[in-house]
Short mmCIF file of C-alpha atoms and ligand atoms in Angstrom, two decimals:
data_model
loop_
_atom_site.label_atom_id
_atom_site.label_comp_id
_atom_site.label_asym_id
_atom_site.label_seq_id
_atom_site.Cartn_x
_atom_site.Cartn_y
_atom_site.Cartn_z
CA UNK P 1 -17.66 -11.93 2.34
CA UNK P 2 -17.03 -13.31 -0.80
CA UNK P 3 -20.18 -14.79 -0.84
CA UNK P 4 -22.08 -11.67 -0.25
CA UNK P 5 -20.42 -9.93 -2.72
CA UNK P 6 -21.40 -13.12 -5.88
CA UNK P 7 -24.48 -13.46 -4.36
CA UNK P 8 -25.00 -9.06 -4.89
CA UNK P 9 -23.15 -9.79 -8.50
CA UNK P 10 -26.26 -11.90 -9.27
CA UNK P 11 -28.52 -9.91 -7.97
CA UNK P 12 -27.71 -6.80 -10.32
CA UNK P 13 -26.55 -8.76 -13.28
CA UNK P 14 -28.48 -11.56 -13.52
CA UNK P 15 -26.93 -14.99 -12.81
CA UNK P 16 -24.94 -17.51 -15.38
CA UNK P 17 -20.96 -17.98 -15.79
CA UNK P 18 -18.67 -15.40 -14.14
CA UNK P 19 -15.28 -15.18 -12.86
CA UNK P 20 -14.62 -13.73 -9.13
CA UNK P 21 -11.23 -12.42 -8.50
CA UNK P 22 -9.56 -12.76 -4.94
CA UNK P 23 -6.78 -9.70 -4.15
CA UNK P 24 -5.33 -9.03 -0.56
CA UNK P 25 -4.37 -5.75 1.49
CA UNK P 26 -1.14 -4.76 1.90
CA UNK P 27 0.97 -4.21 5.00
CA UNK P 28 4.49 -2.42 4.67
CA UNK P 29 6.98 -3.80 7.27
CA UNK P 30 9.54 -1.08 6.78
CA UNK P 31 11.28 1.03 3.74
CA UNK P 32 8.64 3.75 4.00
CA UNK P 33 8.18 6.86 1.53
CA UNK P 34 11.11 5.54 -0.41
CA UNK P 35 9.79 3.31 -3.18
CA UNK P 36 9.60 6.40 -5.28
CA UNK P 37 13.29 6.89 -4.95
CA UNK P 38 14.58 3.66 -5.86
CA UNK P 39 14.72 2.45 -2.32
CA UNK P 40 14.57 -1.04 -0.23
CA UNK P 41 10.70 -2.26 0.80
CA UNK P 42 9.62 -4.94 2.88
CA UNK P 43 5.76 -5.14 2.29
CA UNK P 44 3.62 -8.29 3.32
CA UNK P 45 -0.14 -9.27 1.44
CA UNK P 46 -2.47 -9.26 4.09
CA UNK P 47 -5.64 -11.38 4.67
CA UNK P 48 -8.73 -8.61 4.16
CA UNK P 49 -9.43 -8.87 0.41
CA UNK P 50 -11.15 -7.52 -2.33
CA UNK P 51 -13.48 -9.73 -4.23
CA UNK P 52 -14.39 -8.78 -7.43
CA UNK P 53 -16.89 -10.38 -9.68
CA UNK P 54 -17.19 -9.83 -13.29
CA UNK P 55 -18.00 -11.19 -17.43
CA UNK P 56 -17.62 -9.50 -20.87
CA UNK P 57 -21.42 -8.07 -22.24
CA UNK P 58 -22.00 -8.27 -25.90
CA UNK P 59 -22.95 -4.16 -25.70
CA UNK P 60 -20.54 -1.59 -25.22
CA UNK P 61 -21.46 -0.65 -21.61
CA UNK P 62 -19.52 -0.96 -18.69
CA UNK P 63 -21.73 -1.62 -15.99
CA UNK P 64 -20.07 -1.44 -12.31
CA UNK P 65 -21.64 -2.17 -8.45
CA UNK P 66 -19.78 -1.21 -5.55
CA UNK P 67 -20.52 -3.23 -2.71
CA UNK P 68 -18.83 -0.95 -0.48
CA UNK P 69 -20.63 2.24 -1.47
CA UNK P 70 -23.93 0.30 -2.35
CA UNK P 71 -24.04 2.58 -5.55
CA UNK P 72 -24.06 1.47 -9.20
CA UNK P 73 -21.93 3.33 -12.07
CA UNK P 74 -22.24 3.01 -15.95
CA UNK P 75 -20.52 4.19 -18.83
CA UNK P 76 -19.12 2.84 -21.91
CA UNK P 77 -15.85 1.70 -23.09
CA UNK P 78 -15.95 4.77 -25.62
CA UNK P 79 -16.25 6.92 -22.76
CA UNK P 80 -13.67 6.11 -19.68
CA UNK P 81 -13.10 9.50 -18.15
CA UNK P 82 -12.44 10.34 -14.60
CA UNK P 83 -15.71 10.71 -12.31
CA UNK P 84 -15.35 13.15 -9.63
CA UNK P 85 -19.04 12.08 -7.90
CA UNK P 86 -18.15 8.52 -7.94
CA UNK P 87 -14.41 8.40 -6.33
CA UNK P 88 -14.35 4.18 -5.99
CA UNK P 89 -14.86 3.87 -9.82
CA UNK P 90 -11.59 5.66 -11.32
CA UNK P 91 -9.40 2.87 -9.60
CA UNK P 92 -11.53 0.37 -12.14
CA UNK P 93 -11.53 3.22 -15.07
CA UNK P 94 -8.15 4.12 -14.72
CA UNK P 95 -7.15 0.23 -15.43
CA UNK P 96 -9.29 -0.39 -17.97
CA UNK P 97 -7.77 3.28 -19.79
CA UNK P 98 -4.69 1.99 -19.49
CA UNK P 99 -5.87 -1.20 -21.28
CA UNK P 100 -6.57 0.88 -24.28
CA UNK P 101 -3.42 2.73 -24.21
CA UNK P 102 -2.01 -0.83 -24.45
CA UNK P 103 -4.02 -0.99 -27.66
CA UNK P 104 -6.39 -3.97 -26.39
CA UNK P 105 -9.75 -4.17 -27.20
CA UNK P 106 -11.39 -4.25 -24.71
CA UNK P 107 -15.54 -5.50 -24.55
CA UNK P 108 -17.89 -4.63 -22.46
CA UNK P 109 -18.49 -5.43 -18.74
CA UNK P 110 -20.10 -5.81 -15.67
CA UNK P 111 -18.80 -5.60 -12.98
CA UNK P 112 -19.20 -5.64 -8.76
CA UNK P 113 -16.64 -5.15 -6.27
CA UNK P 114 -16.20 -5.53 -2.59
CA UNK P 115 -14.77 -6.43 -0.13
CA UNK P 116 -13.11 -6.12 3.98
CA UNK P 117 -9.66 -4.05 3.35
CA UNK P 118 -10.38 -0.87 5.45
CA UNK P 119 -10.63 2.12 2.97
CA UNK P 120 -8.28 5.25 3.70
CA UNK P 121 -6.27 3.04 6.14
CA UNK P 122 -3.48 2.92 4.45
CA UNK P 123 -3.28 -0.88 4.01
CA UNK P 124 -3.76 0.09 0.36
CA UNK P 125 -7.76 -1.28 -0.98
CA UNK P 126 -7.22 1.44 -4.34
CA UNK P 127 -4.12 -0.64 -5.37
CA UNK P 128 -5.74 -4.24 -4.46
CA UNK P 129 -9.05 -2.58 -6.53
CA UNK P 130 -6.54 -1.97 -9.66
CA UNK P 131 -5.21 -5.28 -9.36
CA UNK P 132 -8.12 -7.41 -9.32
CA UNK P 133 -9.37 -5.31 -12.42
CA UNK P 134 -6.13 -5.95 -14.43
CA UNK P 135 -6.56 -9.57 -13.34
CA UNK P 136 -10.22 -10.13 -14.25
CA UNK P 137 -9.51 -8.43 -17.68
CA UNK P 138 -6.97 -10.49 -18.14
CA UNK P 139 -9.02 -13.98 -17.69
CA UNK P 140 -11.66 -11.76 -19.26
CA UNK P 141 -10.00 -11.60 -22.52
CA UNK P 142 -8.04 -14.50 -22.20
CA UNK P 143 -4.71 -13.24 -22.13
CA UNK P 144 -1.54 -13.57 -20.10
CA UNK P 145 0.69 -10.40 -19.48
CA UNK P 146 4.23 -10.73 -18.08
CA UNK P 147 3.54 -9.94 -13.92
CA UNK P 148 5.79 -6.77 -14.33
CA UNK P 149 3.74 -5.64 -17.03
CA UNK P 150 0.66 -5.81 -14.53
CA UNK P 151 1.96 -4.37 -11.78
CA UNK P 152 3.30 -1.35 -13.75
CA UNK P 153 0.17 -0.88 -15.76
CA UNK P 154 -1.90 -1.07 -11.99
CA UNK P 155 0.35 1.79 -10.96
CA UNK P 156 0.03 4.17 -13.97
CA UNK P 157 -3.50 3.94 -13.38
CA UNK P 158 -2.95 5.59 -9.77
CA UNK P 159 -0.32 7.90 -11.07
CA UNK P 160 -2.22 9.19 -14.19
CA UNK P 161 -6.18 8.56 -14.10
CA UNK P 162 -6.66 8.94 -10.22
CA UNK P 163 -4.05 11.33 -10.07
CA UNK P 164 -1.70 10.54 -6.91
CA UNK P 165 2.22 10.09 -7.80
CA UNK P 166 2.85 6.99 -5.91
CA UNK P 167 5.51 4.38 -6.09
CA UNK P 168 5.19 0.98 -7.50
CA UNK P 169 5.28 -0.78 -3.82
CA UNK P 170 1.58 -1.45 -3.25
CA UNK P 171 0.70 -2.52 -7.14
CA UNK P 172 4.18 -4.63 -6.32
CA UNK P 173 3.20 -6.95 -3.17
CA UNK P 174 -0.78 -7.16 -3.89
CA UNK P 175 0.32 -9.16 -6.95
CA UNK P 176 3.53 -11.04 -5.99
CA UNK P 177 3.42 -11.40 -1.74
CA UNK P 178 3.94 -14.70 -0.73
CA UNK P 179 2.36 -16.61 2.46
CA UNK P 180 4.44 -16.05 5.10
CA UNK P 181 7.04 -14.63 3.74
CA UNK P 182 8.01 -10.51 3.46
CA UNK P 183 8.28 -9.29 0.39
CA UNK P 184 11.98 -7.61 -0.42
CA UNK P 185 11.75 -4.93 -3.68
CA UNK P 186 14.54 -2.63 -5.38
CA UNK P 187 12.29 -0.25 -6.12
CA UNK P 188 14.92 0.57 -8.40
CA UNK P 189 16.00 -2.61 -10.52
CA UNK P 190 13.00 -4.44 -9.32
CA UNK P 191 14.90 -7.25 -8.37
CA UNK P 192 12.92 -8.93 -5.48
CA UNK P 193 13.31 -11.87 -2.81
CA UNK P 194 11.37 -13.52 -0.72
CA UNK P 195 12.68 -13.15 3.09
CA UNK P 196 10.66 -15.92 4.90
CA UNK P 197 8.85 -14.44 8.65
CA UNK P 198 9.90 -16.90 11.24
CA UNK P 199 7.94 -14.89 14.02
CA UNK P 200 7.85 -17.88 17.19
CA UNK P 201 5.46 -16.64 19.50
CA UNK P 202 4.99 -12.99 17.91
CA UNK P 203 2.59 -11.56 15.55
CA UNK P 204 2.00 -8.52 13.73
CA UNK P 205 -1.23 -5.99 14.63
CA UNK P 206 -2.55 -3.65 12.94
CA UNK P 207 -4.43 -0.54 15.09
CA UNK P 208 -6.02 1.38 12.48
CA UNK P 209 -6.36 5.46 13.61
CA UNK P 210 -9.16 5.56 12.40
CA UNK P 211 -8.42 9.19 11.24
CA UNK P 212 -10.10 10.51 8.34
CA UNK P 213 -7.30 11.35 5.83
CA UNK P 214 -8.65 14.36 3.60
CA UNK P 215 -5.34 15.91 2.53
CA UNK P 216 -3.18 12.70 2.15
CA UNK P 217 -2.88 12.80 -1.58
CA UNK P 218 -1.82 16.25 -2.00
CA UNK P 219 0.65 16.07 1.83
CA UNK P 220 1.78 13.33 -0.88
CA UNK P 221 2.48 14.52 -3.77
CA UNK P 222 4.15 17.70 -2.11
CA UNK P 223 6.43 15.06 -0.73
CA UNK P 224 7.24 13.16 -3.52
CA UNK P 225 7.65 16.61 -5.72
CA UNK P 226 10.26 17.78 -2.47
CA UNK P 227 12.39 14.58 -3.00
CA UNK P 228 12.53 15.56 -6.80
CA UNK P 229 13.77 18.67 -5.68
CA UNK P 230 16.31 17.76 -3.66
CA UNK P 231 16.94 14.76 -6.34
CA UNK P 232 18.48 17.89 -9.18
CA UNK P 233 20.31 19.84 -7.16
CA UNK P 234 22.28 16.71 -5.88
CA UNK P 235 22.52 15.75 -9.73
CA UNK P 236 25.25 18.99 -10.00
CA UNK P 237 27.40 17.42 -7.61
CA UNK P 238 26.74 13.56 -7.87
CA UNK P 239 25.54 11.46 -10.62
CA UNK P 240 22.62 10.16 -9.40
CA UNK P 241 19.33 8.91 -10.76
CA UNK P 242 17.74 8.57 -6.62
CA UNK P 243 18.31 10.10 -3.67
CA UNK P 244 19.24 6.29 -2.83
CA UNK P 245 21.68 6.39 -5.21
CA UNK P 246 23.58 9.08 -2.89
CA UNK P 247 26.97 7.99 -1.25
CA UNK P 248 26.84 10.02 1.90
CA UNK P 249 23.26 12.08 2.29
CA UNK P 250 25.14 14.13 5.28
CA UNK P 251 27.61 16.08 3.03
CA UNK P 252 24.38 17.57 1.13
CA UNK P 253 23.41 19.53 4.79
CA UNK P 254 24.47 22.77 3.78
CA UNK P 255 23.90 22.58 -0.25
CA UNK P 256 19.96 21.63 0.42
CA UNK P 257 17.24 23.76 1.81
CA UNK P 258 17.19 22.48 5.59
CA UNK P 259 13.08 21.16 4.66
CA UNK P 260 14.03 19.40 1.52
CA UNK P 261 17.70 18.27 3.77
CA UNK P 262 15.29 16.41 6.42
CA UNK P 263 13.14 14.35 3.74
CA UNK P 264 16.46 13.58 2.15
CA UNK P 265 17.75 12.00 4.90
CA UNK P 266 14.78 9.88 6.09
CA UNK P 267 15.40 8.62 2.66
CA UNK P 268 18.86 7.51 3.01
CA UNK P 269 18.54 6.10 6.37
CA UNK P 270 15.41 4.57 5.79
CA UNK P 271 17.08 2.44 3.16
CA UNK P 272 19.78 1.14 5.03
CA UNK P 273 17.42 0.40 7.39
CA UNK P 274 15.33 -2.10 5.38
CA UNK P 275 18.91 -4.54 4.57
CA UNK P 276 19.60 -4.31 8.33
CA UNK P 277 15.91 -5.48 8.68
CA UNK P 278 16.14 -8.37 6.52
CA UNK P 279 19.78 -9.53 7.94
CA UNK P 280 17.82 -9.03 11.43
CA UNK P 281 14.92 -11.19 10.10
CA UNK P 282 17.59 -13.72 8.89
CA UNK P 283 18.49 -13.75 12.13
CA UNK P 284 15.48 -14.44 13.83
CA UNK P 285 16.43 -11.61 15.99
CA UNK P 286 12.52 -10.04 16.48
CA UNK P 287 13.82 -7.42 19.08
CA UNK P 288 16.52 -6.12 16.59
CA UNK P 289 13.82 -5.69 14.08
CA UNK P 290 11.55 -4.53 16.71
CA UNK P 291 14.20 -1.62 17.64
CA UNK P 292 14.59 -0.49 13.34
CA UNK P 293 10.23 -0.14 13.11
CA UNK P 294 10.20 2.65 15.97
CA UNK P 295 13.70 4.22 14.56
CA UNK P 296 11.41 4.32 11.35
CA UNK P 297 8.64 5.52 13.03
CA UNK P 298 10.56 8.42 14.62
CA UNK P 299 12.11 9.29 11.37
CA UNK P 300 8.62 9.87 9.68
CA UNK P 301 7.56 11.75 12.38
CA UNK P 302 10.48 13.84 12.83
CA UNK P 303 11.85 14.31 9.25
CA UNK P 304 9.63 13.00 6.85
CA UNK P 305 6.54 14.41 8.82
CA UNK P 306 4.07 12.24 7.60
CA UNK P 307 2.83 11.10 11.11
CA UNK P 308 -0.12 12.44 13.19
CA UNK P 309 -0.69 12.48 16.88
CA UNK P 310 -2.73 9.48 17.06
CA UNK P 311 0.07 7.55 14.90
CA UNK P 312 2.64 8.78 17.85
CA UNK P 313 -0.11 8.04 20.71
CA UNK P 314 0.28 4.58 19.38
CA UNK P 315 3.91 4.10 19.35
CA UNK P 316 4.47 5.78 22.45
CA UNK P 317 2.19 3.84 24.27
CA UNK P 318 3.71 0.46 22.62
CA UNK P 319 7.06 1.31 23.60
CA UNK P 320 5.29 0.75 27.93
CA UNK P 321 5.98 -2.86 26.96
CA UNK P 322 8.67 -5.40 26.88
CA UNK P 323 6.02 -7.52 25.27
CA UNK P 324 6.30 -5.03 22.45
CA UNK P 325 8.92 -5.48 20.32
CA UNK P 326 8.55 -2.79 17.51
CA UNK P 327 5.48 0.13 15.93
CA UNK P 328 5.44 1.95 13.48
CA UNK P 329 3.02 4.06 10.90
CA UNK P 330 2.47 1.67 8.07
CA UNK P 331 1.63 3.37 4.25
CA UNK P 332 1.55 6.93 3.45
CA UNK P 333 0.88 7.69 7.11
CA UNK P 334 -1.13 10.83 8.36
CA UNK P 335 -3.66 9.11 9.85
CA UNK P 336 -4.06 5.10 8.85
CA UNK P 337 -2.87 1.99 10.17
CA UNK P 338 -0.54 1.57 12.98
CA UNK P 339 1.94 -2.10 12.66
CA UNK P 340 2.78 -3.44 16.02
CA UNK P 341 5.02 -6.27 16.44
CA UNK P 342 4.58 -7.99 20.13
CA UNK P 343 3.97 -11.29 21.74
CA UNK P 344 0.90 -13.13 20.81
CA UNK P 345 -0.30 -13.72 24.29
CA UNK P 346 -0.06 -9.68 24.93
CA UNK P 347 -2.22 -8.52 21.93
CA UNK P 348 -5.59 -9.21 24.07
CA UNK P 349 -4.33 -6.99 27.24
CA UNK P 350 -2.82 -4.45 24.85
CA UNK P 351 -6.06 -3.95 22.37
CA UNK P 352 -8.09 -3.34 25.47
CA UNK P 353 -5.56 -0.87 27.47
CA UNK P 354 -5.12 0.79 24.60
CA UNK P 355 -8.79 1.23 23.31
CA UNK P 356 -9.34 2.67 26.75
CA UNK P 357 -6.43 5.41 26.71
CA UNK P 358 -7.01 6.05 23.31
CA UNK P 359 -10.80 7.01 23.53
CA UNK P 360 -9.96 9.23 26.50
CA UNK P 361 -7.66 11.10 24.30
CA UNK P 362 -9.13 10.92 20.52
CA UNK P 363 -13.01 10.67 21.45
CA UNK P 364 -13.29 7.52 19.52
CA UNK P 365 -12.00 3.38 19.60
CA UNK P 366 -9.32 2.24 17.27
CA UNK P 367 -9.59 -0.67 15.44
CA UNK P 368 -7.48 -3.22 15.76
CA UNK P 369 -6.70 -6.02 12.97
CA UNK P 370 -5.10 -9.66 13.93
CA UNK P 371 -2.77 -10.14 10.46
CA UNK P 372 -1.49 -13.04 8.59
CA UNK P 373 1.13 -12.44 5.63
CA UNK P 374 -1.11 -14.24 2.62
CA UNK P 375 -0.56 -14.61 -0.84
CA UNK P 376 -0.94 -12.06 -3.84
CA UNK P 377 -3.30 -11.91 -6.59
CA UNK P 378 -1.40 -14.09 -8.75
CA UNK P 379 -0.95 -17.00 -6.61
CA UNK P 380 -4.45 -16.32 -5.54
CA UNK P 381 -6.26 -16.49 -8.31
CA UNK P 382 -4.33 -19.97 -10.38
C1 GLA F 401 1.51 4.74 -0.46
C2 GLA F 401 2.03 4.62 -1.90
C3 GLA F 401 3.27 3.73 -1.96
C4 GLA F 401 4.32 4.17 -0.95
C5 GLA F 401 3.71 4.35 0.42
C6 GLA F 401 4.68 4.96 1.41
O1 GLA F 401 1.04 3.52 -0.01
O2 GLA F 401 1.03 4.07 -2.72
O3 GLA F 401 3.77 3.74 -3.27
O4 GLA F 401 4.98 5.33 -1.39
O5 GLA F 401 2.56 5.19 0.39
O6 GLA F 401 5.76 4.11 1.62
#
């Protein structure tokens, strides 16, 4: 793939010196819907990358090919604005704007991107795709910014240019995930650890839905403005910054609306979930694990209610198996990936069983993705 996409790079620029950037997908193990709240996640990298190819022009144009989309945008550094015909582009615009804000200089470019991360599957391509861009500007222009730095500049980019208020989780792993190791973040202090995945004879899947996901920015943002909510009127009883912050979510039952109550508590639990995770991943002890992604799963569905019925078909069928350890919706959920945790011998019978049942019932085949946790951006692109 990478190939394809420096051999299409040539094609539309011309050929000569350029840099291409390698960025990975992201899986989240568990510690869902709470990175915005100062909460626990346990993200991966995962191998389906973005490859982007790029070099400075002398001009002021910024000249950008999606691979992808097969189409072609231009504008000029002068004039980064958001582009509601060409959707791909404002994760590339939105980085470069925040370069400016940063008060860099920035040349012009040229640009073409690609690559094999499922789009709108919740495995996170826009965050990989405002990685790779802070990356390549940053051998680009020759300059080294603290990781942090990065990773928070890749996120206002989501949160302000493209317009979606999400956490710093995805921006977080693309750039820091280590090979076979999960990924633990305070979303709060951003402290982090590595917690390596000693997974014997088990693997991690990823059945993608397949489900187009047309309202999942503003479902979203509705969510993270509830949790806000529910985040004040705690503050006249508690002080708190996060509904993780809270010392006992349950004593808030009567003092919240019962809507903004439910999201509050997938919240809390969620996050003690993740530490019991990692000591269960300490542990080695993949059925303990197993048993905390479909508590998770049933939380989203049932409080959080950011699942769909394909994401429960899913899980429900998993659960048939003793082969199965653990599923659960992965991302932002309504629609997307599916992670299943079961015994690498089973994942043949169980793709095809599934594909079956689930084209009986949805009209169409899922996909299914064999995973490895890989290294982020920074450690793939020395
Ligand atoms: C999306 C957001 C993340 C996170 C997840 C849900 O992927 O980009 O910040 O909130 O949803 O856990």
């Amino acid at each position: 793939m990478k190939e394809e996409i420096e051999k299409a790079f040539i094609e539309k620029f011309g050929s000569g010196n350029f840099i291409t950037i390698t960025t990975p997908a992201r899986a989240n193990l568990i510690g869902e819907h709470i990175d915005y709240q100062g909460g626990y996640v346990l993200p991966i990298g995962v191998d389906r990358f973005i490859f982007t190819c790029g070099r400075e022009r002398k001009d002021r144009s910024v000249k950008l090919f999606s691979f992808n989309y097969n189409q072609h945008f231009e504008t000029t550094i002068n004039e980064i604005e958001y582009q509601k015909e060409y959707h791909w582009a404002n994760y590339i615009l939105g980085v470069l704007a925040e370069f400016k804000k940063m008060g860099y200089n920035l040349p012009g470019m040229e640009i073409a991107i690609g690559g094999n991360i499922p789009v709108g599957s919740g495995l996170s391509s826009s965050a990989a795709v405002e990685v790779s861009i802070a990356v390549l500007f940053q051998k680009i222009a020759g300059i080294e910014i603290e990781p942090i730095e990065v990773i928070k500049l890749a996120r206002r980019a989501e949160n302000e240019f493209v317009g979606v208020a999400c956490g710093i989780m995805d921006q977080f792993s693309i750039y820091l995930s280590k090979k076979d190791n999960a990924l633990l973040l305070n979303c709060k202090t951003l402290d982090y650890k590595y917690v390596p995945l000693r997974m014997g004879s088990h693997k991690f899947l990823l059945v993608d839905t397949k489900k187009e996901r047309s309202l999942s920015s503003s479902v979203y943002n509705e969510r993270v403005r509830s949790v806000n909510e529910a985040v004040n009127i705690i503050k006249k009883y508690e002080d708190i910054e996060f509904l993780t912050d809270v010392k006992d979510i349950h004593s808030y039952r009567d003092k919240l609306p019962y809507e903004t109550y439910k999201r509050a508590l997938h919240i809390f639990e969620e996050n003690h979930r993740v530490l019991e995770s990692v000591q269960s991943l300490e542990k080695g002890d993949i059925d303990g694990f197993g048993e905390l992604m479909y508590l998770s799963h049933e939380s989203l569905k049932d409080l959080y209610e950011v699942s769909c019925e394909e994401l429960d078909f899913i899980v429900g069928f998993s659960k048939n198996f003793k082969e199965v350890k653990g599923a659960r919706l992965t991302g932002a959920g309504m629609g997307g990936c599916c992670l299943v945790l079961l015994e690498t011998s089973f994942i043949p019978y169980f793709i095809s069983e599934l594909a079956s049942l689930y084209q009986s019932a949805f009209g169409k085949k899922p996909g299914a993705y064999d995973i490895q946790p890989v290294d982020g951006a920074l450690y793939q692109n020395f």
